[in-house]
């Protein structure tokens, strides 16, 4: 749940000491249970603040782990490092999370296990990588690698939003202006035209007819449109096969398909390179990749790739025969197998697909915006001409 409740409490510790503080919980009862687990006897619990998990929290998560990696690398132990970060934290809900993690670490719990208790704040893949860092003794290195991945992911999301922000704005303005002119402005002009007692131009007559039809059925159209969207989402959620076919269709759409392919391939090779750098075997890295990917087709492909490697076959051979991997994947991985430098070539492929994704977004922005501007000009221009054409025609008749 993105909505987070913070409770303020007054309590007694089991040693008889009075304490006050804040705790994150979904209800008053849960706050009571959590305080009991922290060996505190609640005297008074009251709602302090309601916060919404936002994009700023994702940015703070990167900042938090960046500082944690720096403190660990400088030689500070995990517990003092987290305590220092909690004291400097300016977000009350993050302070509650860190305080709970610190308490459980003091009771002997592992860091990765504590992160799994807060899936909204720490995704499951992040917790898994932290577990890898704990097991390998390279916690600071693994955290640093995860920071790089999180930053690149945020950069990609920002670039995609930036590429489609202006076109979305244009389409919204176009829909709004066209609706106002058809539903409100054109009917007013219609009463003016009827006073002329002359035959209207075909363009104007067509638009007036369409405007009347739209006015009569606008409620039904909106209801059907919303109903279709809701029905499709319900069916899509219930039948995974439909979602699979939908994503397959998206992969075959020009430009959009390339965007999806480059984004998924960048993520795949980034995960492989991170797991290789952490000292994990390839099969375990692929397993993490399957868990981390959200695209159903590439999840299936990675699962097939894992089975292929378990049979003793080469990774490059699978990529050569799989159309979802571009030819450069086979070429680079083939070189990696021959040279024994899988980590290096996976890093190169990850960077290459990242730059290809960036170029593809710039290309889409370059041709999409002028096309939309032309469409807006044509539609608005047609509406204006249709409205004023009868007036100009009347002037010619009077002359």
CSV table of C-alpha atoms in Angstrom, one decimal:
chain,number,residue,atom,x,y,z
A,1,UNK,CA,0.0,0.0,0.0
A,2,UNK,CA,1.5,3.4,-1.0
A,3,UNK,CA,-0.4,5.2,1.8
A,4,UNK,CA,1.7,5.0,4.9
A,5,UNK,CA,0.4,5.6,8.5
A,6,UNK,CA,2.8,6.9,11.2
A,7,UNK,CA,1.8,6.5,14.8
A,8,UNK,CA,3.3,8.4,17.8
A,9,UNK,CA,3.5,6.4,21.0
A,10,UNK,CA,4.3,6.6,24.7
A,11,UNK,CA,5.6,3.4,26.1
A,12,UNK,CA,7.5,1.7,28.9
A,13,UNK,CA,10.4,-0.6,28.1
A,14,UNK,CA,10.7,-4.0,29.8
A,15,UNK,CA,13.4,-2.4,31.9
A,16,UNK,CA,10.9,0.1,33.2
A,17,UNK,CA,12.2,3.1,31.2
A,18,UNK,CA,9.8,5.7,29.7
A,19,UNK,CA,10.2,6.2,26.0
A,20,UNK,CA,8.4,8.0,23.2
A,21,UNK,CA,8.7,7.8,19.4
A,22,UNK,CA,7.1,7.1,16.1
A,23,UNK,CA,6.3,3.8,14.4
A,24,UNK,CA,5.1,2.8,10.9
A,25,UNK,CA,2.0,0.6,10.9
A,26,UNK,CA,-1.2,0.0,8.9
A,27,UNK,CA,-3.4,0.2,12.0
A,28,UNK,CA,-3.5,0.9,15.7
A,29,UNK,CA,-3.4,-2.8,16.5
A,30,UNK,CA,-0.4,-3.4,14.2
A,31,UNK,CA,1.4,-0.6,15.9
A,32,UNK,CA,0.7,-2.2,19.3
A,33,UNK,CA,2.0,-5.6,18.1
A,34,UNK,CA,5.2,-4.0,16.6
A,35,UNK,CA,5.9,-2.2,19.9
A,36,UNK,CA,5.4,-5.4,21.9
A,37,UNK,CA,7.9,-7.1,19.5
A,38,UNK,CA,10.3,-4.3,20.3
A,39,UNK,CA,10.0,-5.1,24.0
A,40,UNK,CA,8.0,-2.0,24.7
A,41,UNK,CA,4.7,-1.8,26.7
A,42,UNK,CA,2.5,0.8,24.9
A,43,UNK,CA,0.7,3.3,27.1
A,44,UNK,CA,-0.7,5.6,24.4
A,45,UNK,CA,-0.8,5.2,20.6
A,46,UNK,CA,-2.2,8.0,18.3
A,47,UNK,CA,-2.1,8.7,14.6
A,48,UNK,CA,0.7,11.2,13.9
A,49,UNK,CA,0.9,11.5,10.2
A,50,UNK,CA,-0.3,10.1,6.9
A,51,UNK,CA,2.3,9.9,4.1
A,52,UNK,CA,2.2,8.7,0.5
A,53,UNK,CA,5.1,6.8,-0.9
A,54,UNK,CA,6.2,8.9,-3.9
A,55,UNK,CA,8.9,9.3,-6.5
A,56,UNK,CA,11.0,11.3,-4.1
A,57,UNK,CA,11.2,8.2,-1.9
A,58,UNK,CA,12.7,6.2,-4.7
A,59,UNK,CA,15.3,8.9,-5.1
A,60,UNK,CA,16.0,8.9,-1.4
A,61,UNK,CA,16.4,5.1,-1.5
A,62,UNK,CA,19.3,5.6,-4.0
A,63,UNK,CA,20.8,8.3,-1.8
A,64,UNK,CA,20.4,6.1,1.3
A,65,UNK,CA,22.3,3.1,-0.2
A,66,UNK,CA,24.9,5.4,-1.8
A,67,UNK,CA,25.7,6.8,1.6
A,68,UNK,CA,25.6,3.3,3.2
A,69,UNK,CA,28.0,2.0,0.6
A,70,UNK,CA,30.4,4.9,1.3
A,71,UNK,CA,30.2,4.4,5.1
A,72,UNK,CA,30.8,0.6,4.8
A,73,UNK,CA,33.7,1.1,2.4
A,74,UNK,CA,35.3,3.6,4.9
A,75,UNK,CA,35.4,0.7,7.5
A,76,UNK,CA,32.3,1.5,9.5
A,77,UNK,CA,30.2,-1.4,10.6
A,78,UNK,CA,26.6,-1.9,9.3
A,79,UNK,CA,24.8,-1.1,12.5
A,80,UNK,CA,26.6,2.2,13.3
A,81,UNK,CA,26.3,3.2,9.7
A,82,UNK,CA,22.5,2.7,9.6
A,83,UNK,CA,22.2,4.5,13.0
A,84,UNK,CA,24.0,7.5,11.6
A,85,UNK,CA,21.8,7.5,8.5
A,86,UNK,CA,18.7,7.3,10.6
A,87,UNK,CA,19.7,10.3,12.7
A,88,UNK,CA,20.4,12.4,9.5
A,89,UNK,CA,17.2,11.3,7.7
A,90,UNK,CA,14.7,14.1,7.2
A,91,UNK,CA,11.7,11.8,6.2
A,92,UNK,CA,9.7,10.6,9.2
A,93,UNK,CA,8.5,7.4,7.6
A,94,UNK,CA,12.0,6.4,6.5
A,95,UNK,CA,13.2,7.1,10.1
A,96,UNK,CA,10.6,4.6,11.3
A,97,UNK,CA,11.7,2.0,8.8
A,98,UNK,CA,15.4,2.4,9.7
A,99,UNK,CA,14.7,2.4,13.4
A,100,UNK,CA,12.8,-0.9,13.1
A,101,UNK,CA,15.6,-2.4,10.9
A,102,UNK,CA,18.3,-1.3,13.4
A,103,UNK,CA,16.3,-2.9,16.3
A,104,UNK,CA,16.0,-6.2,14.6
A,105,UNK,CA,19.7,-6.2,13.6
A,106,UNK,CA,20.6,-5.7,17.2
A,107,UNK,CA,18.5,-8.8,18.0
A,108,UNK,CA,20.7,-10.8,15.6
A,109,UNK,CA,18.6,-10.6,12.3
A,110,UNK,CA,20.2,-10.3,8.9
A,111,UNK,CA,20.1,-7.1,6.9
A,112,UNK,CA,18.5,-8.7,3.8
A,113,UNK,CA,15.8,-10.4,5.9
A,114,UNK,CA,14.8,-7.0,7.4
A,115,UNK,CA,14.6,-5.4,4.0
A,116,UNK,CA,12.1,-8.1,2.9
A,117,UNK,CA,9.7,-6.9,5.6
A,118,UNK,CA,9.3,-3.6,3.7
A,119,UNK,CA,8.7,-4.6,0.0
A,120,UNK,CA,7.4,-1.1,-0.8
A,121,UNK,CA,10.6,0.6,0.3
A,122,UNK,CA,13.0,-2.2,-0.8
A,123,UNK,CA,12.0,-4.3,-3.8
A,124,UNK,CA,12.5,-8.0,-3.5
A,125,UNK,CA,15.4,-8.0,-6.1
A,126,UNK,CA,17.2,-5.4,-4.0
A,127,UNK,CA,16.9,-7.6,-0.9
A,128,UNK,CA,18.2,-10.6,-2.9
A,129,UNK,CA,21.3,-8.7,-4.0
A,130,UNK,CA,21.9,-7.6,-0.4
A,131,UNK,CA,21.7,-11.3,0.6
A,132,UNK,CA,24.3,-12.0,-2.0
A,133,UNK,CA,26.5,-9.3,-0.6
A,134,UNK,CA,26.2,-10.7,2.9
A,135,UNK,CA,27.0,-14.2,1.8
A,136,UNK,CA,30.0,-13.2,-0.4
A,137,UNK,CA,31.4,-10.7,2.1
A,138,UNK,CA,31.2,-8.0,-0.6
A,139,UNK,CA,28.2,-6.0,0.8
A,140,UNK,CA,29.6,-2.6,0.0
A,141,UNK,CA,30.5,-3.6,-3.6
A,142,UNK,CA,27.1,-5.2,-4.2
A,143,UNK,CA,25.4,-2.1,-2.9
A,144,UNK,CA,27.5,0.1,-5.2
A,145,UNK,CA,26.5,-2.1,-8.2
A,146,UNK,CA,22.8,-1.9,-7.2
A,147,UNK,CA,23.1,1.9,-7.0
A,148,UNK,CA,24.4,2.0,-10.5
A,149,UNK,CA,21.5,-0.2,-11.7
A,150,UNK,CA,18.9,1.9,-9.8
A,151,UNK,CA,20.3,5.2,-11.2
A,152,UNK,CA,20.3,3.9,-14.8
A,153,UNK,CA,16.7,2.6,-14.3
A,154,UNK,CA,15.6,6.0,-13.1
A,155,UNK,CA,17.4,7.7,-16.0
A,156,UNK,CA,15.6,5.4,-18.5
A,157,UNK,CA,12.2,6.2,-16.9
A,158,UNK,CA,12.9,9.9,-17.0
A,159,UNK,CA,14.0,9.8,-20.7
A,160,UNK,CA,10.8,7.8,-21.6
A,161,UNK,CA,8.6,10.3,-19.7
A,162,UNK,CA,10.4,13.2,-21.3
A,163,UNK,CA,10.1,11.8,-24.8
A,164,UNK,CA,6.3,11.3,-24.5
A,165,UNK,CA,5.5,14.3,-22.3
A,166,UNK,CA,5.0,16.9,-25.1
A,167,UNK,CA,3.1,14.5,-27.5
A,168,UNK,CA,0.8,13.6,-24.6
A,169,UNK,CA,0.2,17.3,-23.8
A,170,UNK,CA,-0.5,18.0,-27.5
A,171,UNK,CA,-3.0,15.2,-27.8
A,172,UNK,CA,-4.7,16.3,-24.5
A,173,UNK,CA,-5.0,19.9,-25.7
A,174,UNK,CA,-6.3,18.7,-29.2
A,175,UNK,CA,-9.0,16.5,-27.6
A,176,UNK,CA,-10.1,19.3,-25.2
A,177,UNK,CA,-10.3,22.0,-27.9
A,178,UNK,CA,-12.0,19.7,-30.4
A,179,UNK,CA,-14.6,18.6,-27.8
A,180,UNK,CA,-15.3,22.2,-26.8
A,181,UNK,CA,-15.8,23.4,-30.4
A,182,UNK,CA,-18.0,20.4,-31.4
A,183,UNK,CA,-20.1,20.3,-28.2
A,184,UNK,CA,-20.4,24.0,-27.4
A,185,UNK,CA,-19.2,26.4,-30.1
A,186,UNK,CA,-20.5,24.8,-33.2
A,187,UNK,CA,-24.1,24.4,-31.9
A,188,UNK,CA,-24.1,28.2,-31.2
A,189,UNK,CA,-23.0,28.9,-34.8
A,190,UNK,CA,-25.7,26.5,-36.0
A,191,UNK,CA,-28.5,28.8,-34.7
A,192,UNK,CA,-26.7,31.7,-36.5
A,193,UNK,CA,-26.6,29.7,-39.8
A,194,UNK,CA,-30.3,28.9,-39.6
A,195,UNK,CA,-31.1,32.6,-39.7
A,196,UNK,CA,-29.2,32.9,-43.1
A,197,UNK,CA,-31.9,30.7,-44.8
A,198,UNK,CA,-29.2,29.6,-47.3
A,199,UNK,CA,-27.7,26.2,-48.2
A,200,UNK,CA,-24.7,25.4,-46.0
A,201,UNK,CA,-21.4,24.1,-47.4
A,202,UNK,CA,-20.9,20.3,-47.3
A,203,UNK,CA,-18.0,20.6,-44.8
A,204,UNK,CA,-20.1,22.7,-42.4
A,205,UNK,CA,-23.1,20.5,-42.8
A,206,UNK,CA,-21.1,17.4,-42.1
A,207,UNK,CA,-19.5,18.8,-38.9
A,208,UNK,CA,-22.9,20.1,-37.7
A,209,UNK,CA,-24.4,16.6,-38.2
A,210,UNK,CA,-21.5,15.0,-36.4
A,211,UNK,CA,-21.8,17.6,-33.6
A,212,UNK,CA,-25.5,16.8,-33.1
A,213,UNK,CA,-24.8,13.1,-33.0
A,214,UNK,CA,-21.9,13.6,-30.5
A,215,UNK,CA,-24.1,15.8,-28.3
A,216,UNK,CA,-26.8,13.2,-28.3
A,217,UNK,CA,-24.6,10.2,-27.6
A,218,UNK,CA,-21.6,11.6,-25.6
A,219,UNK,CA,-22.7,10.1,-22.3
A,220,UNK,CA,-23.1,6.6,-23.9
A,221,UNK,CA,-19.8,6.9,-25.8
A,222,UNK,CA,-17.9,7.8,-22.5
A,223,UNK,CA,-19.7,5.0,-20.6
A,224,UNK,CA,-18.9,2.4,-23.3
A,225,UNK,CA,-15.3,3.7,-23.6
A,226,UNK,CA,-14.7,3.4,-19.8
A,227,UNK,CA,-16.5,0.1,-19.7
A,228,UNK,CA,-14.3,-1.4,-22.5
A,229,UNK,CA,-11.1,-0.2,-20.7
A,230,UNK,CA,-12.3,-1.7,-17.3
A,231,UNK,CA,-13.4,-5.0,-19.0
A,232,UNK,CA,-10.1,-5.3,-20.9
A,233,UNK,CA,-8.1,-4.7,-17.8
A,234,UNK,CA,-10.1,-7.3,-15.8
A,235,UNK,CA,-9.8,-9.9,-18.6
A,236,UNK,CA,-6.1,-9.1,-19.1
A,237,UNK,CA,-5.6,-9.6,-15.3
A,238,UNK,CA,-7.6,-12.9,-15.3
A,239,UNK,CA,-6.1,-14.5,-18.4
A,240,UNK,CA,-2.3,-14.3,-18.6
A,241,UNK,CA,-2.3,-15.6,-22.2
A,242,UNK,CA,-4.0,-12.3,-23.3
A,243,UNK,CA,-1.3,-10.3,-21.5
A,244,UNK,CA,1.3,-12.4,-23.2
A,245,UNK,CA,-0.2,-11.8,-26.7
A,246,UNK,CA,-0.5,-8.1,-25.9
A,247,UNK,CA,3.2,-7.8,-25.1
A,248,UNK,CA,4.0,-9.8,-28.2
A,249,UNK,CA,2.0,-7.4,-30.3
A,250,UNK,CA,3.8,-4.4,-28.7
A,251,UNK,CA,7.2,-5.9,-29.7
A,252,UNK,CA,6.1,-5.9,-33.3
A,253,UNK,CA,5.0,-2.3,-33.4
A,254,UNK,CA,7.6,-0.1,-35.2
A,255,UNK,CA,9.8,2.0,-32.9
A,256,UNK,CA,7.9,0.9,-29.8
A,257,UNK,CA,9.0,-2.6,-30.3
A,258,UNK,CA,12.6,-1.5,-30.5
A,259,UNK,CA,12.2,0.6,-27.4
A,260,UNK,CA,10.9,-2.4,-25.4
A,261,UNK,CA,13.6,-4.7,-26.8
A,262,UNK,CA,16.5,-2.4,-26.1
A,263,UNK,CA,15.2,-1.7,-22.6
A,264,UNK,CA,14.8,-5.4,-21.7
A,265,UNK,CA,18.2,-6.4,-23.2
A,266,UNK,CA,19.9,-3.6,-21.3
A,267,UNK,CA,18.4,-4.8,-18.1
A,268,UNK,CA,19.3,-8.5,-18.8
A,269,UNK,CA,23.0,-7.8,-19.5
A,270,UNK,CA,23.1,-5.4,-16.6
A,271,UNK,CA,21.8,-8.1,-14.2
A,272,UNK,CA,24.3,-10.7,-15.6
A,273,UNK,CA,27.2,-8.3,-15.3
A,274,UNK,CA,26.3,-7.3,-11.7
A,275,UNK,CA,25.9,-11.0,-10.6
A,276,UNK,CA,29.1,-11.9,-12.3
A,277,UNK,CA,30.9,-9.1,-10.5
A,278,UNK,CA,29.4,-10.3,-7.2
A,279,UNK,CA,31.0,-13.7,-7.9
A,280,UNK,CA,27.7,-15.6,-8.7
A,281,UNK,CA,27.6,-18.4,-11.3
A,282,UNK,CA,25.8,-17.6,-14.5
A,283,UNK,CA,22.8,-19.8,-13.8
A,284,UNK,CA,22.1,-18.1,-10.5
A,285,UNK,CA,22.4,-14.7,-12.2
A,286,UNK,CA,19.8,-15.8,-14.8
A,287,UNK,CA,17.5,-16.9,-12.0
A,288,UNK,CA,17.8,-13.4,-10.5
A,289,UNK,CA,17.1,-12.0,-13.9
A,290,UNK,CA,13.9,-14.0,-14.3
A,291,UNK,CA,12.7,-12.7,-10.9
A,292,UNK,CA,13.6,-9.1,-11.7
A,293,UNK,CA,12.2,-8.8,-15.2
A,294,UNK,CA,8.5,-7.8,-15.6
A,295,UNK,CA,8.2,-8.5,-19.3
A,296,UNK,CA,6.5,-11.9,-19.7
A,297,UNK,CA,8.2,-12.8,-23.0
A,298,UNK,CA,11.7,-12.0,-21.9
A,299,UNK,CA,11.1,-13.8,-18.6
A,300,UNK,CA,10.1,-16.9,-20.6
A,301,UNK,CA,13.2,-16.5,-22.8
A,302,UNK,CA,15.5,-16.3,-19.8
A,303,UNK,CA,13.9,-19.4,-18.4
A,304,UNK,CA,14.5,-21.2,-21.7
A,305,UNK,CA,18.1,-19.9,-21.7
A,306,UNK,CA,18.7,-21.3,-18.2
A,307,UNK,CA,17.4,-24.7,-19.3
A,308,UNK,CA,19.6,-24.5,-22.4
A,309,UNK,CA,22.7,-23.8,-20.3
A,310,UNK,CA,21.9,-26.6,-17.8
A,311,UNK,CA,22.0,-29.0,-20.7
A,312,UNK,CA,25.6,-28.0,-21.3
A,313,UNK,CA,25.0,-25.9,-24.4
A,314,UNK,CA,26.6,-22.5,-25.1
A,315,UNK,CA,25.0,-19.2,-24.2
A,316,UNK,CA,25.9,-17.7,-27.6
A,317,UNK,CA,24.3,-20.5,-29.5
A,318,UNK,CA,21.0,-19.8,-27.7
A,319,UNK,CA,21.2,-16.1,-28.6
A,320,UNK,CA,22.0,-16.9,-32.2
A,321,UNK,CA,18.8,-18.9,-32.6
A,322,UNK,CA,16.6,-16.6,-30.5
A,323,UNK,CA,15.1,-13.6,-32.5
A,324,UNK,CA,14.5,-11.5,-29.4
A,325,UNK,CA,18.3,-11.1,-29.1
A,326,UNK,CA,19.9,-8.9,-31.7
A,327,UNK,CA,23.0,-10.2,-33.7
A,328,UNK,CA,25.4,-8.1,-31.7
A,329,UNK,CA,24.4,-10.2,-28.6
A,330,UNK,CA,25.6,-13.4,-30.3
A,331,UNK,CA,28.8,-11.8,-31.5
A,332,UNK,CA,29.8,-10.3,-28.2
A,333,UNK,CA,28.8,-13.4,-26.1
A,334,UNK,CA,30.7,-15.6,-28.6
A,335,UNK,CA,33.8,-13.5,-28.0
A,336,UNK,CA,33.2,-13.7,-24.2
A,337,UNK,CA,33.1,-17.5,-24.3
A,338,UNK,CA,36.3,-17.7,-26.4
A,339,UNK,CA,38.2,-15.2,-24.2
A,340,UNK,CA,36.6,-16.0,-20.8
A,341,UNK,CA,35.6,-12.4,-20.2
A,342,UNK,CA,31.9,-12.7,-19.8
A,343,UNK,CA,31.7,-9.8,-17.3
A,344,UNK,CA,33.4,-7.4,-19.6
A,345,UNK,CA,31.3,-8.2,-22.7
A,346,UNK,CA,28.1,-8.1,-20.7
A,347,UNK,CA,29.0,-4.7,-19.4
A,348,UNK,CA,29.7,-3.5,-22.9
A,349,UNK,CA,26.3,-4.9,-24.2
A,350,UNK,CA,24.5,-3.3,-21.3
A,351,UNK,CA,26.0,0.1,-22.1
A,352,UNK,CA,25.4,-0.4,-25.9
A,353,UNK,CA,21.7,-1.1,-25.4
A,354,UNK,CA,21.4,1.8,-23.0
A,355,UNK,CA,22.8,4.2,-25.6
A,356,UNK,CA,20.6,2.6,-28.4
A,357,UNK,CA,17.6,3.2,-26.2
A,358,UNK,CA,18.5,6.8,-25.7
A,359,UNK,CA,19.0,7.3,-29.5
A,360,UNK,CA,15.7,5.6,-30.2
A,361,UNK,CA,13.9,7.9,-27.8
A,362,UNK,CA,15.5,10.9,-29.4
A,363,UNK,CA,14.5,9.7,-32.9
A,364,UNK,CA,10.8,9.2,-31.8
A,365,UNK,CA,10.7,12.7,-30.3
A,366,UNK,CA,12.2,14.1,-33.5
A,367,UNK,CA,9.5,12.8,-35.8
A,368,UNK,CA,6.5,12.4,-33.5
A,369,UNK,CA,6.3,16.1,-32.4
A,370,UNK,CA,6.1,17.6,-35.9
A,371,UNK,CA,3.6,15.0,-37.0
A,372,UNK,CA,1.3,15.8,-34.0
A,373,UNK,CA,1.7,19.5,-34.6
A,374,UNK,CA,0.6,19.0,-38.2
A,375,UNK,CA,-2.4,16.9,-37.1
A,376,UNK,CA,-3.4,19.6,-34.5
A,377,UNK,CA,-3.1,22.4,-37.2
A,378,UNK,CA,-5.2,20.4,-39.7
A,379,UNK,CA,-8.0,19.5,-37.3
A,380,UNK,CA,-8.2,23.0,-35.7
A,381,UNK,CA,-7.9,24.6,-39.2
A,382,UNK,CA,-10.7,22.4,-40.6
A,383,UNK,CA,-13.0,23.3,-37.7
A,384,UNK,CA,-12.4,27.1,-38.1
A,385,UNK,CA,-12.9,26.9,-41.9
A,386,UNK,CA,-16.1,25.0,-41.5
A,387,UNK,CA,-17.4,27.5,-39.0
A,388,UNK,CA,-16.6,30.6,-41.0
A,389,UNK,CA,-17.2,29.3,-44.5
A,390,UNK,CA,-21.0,30.0,-44.4
A,391,UNK,CA,-20.4,33.6,-43.3
A,392,UNK,CA,-17.9,34.1,-46.1
A,393,UNK,CA,-20.4,32.5,-48.5
A,394,UNK,CA,-23.2,34.8,-47.3
A,395,UNK,CA,-20.9,37.9,-47.9
A,396,UNK,CA,-20.4,36.7,-51.5
A,397,UNK,CA,-24.2,36.3,-51.9
A,398,UNK,CA,-24.9,39.8,-50.6
A,399,UNK,CA,-22.3,41.3,-53.0
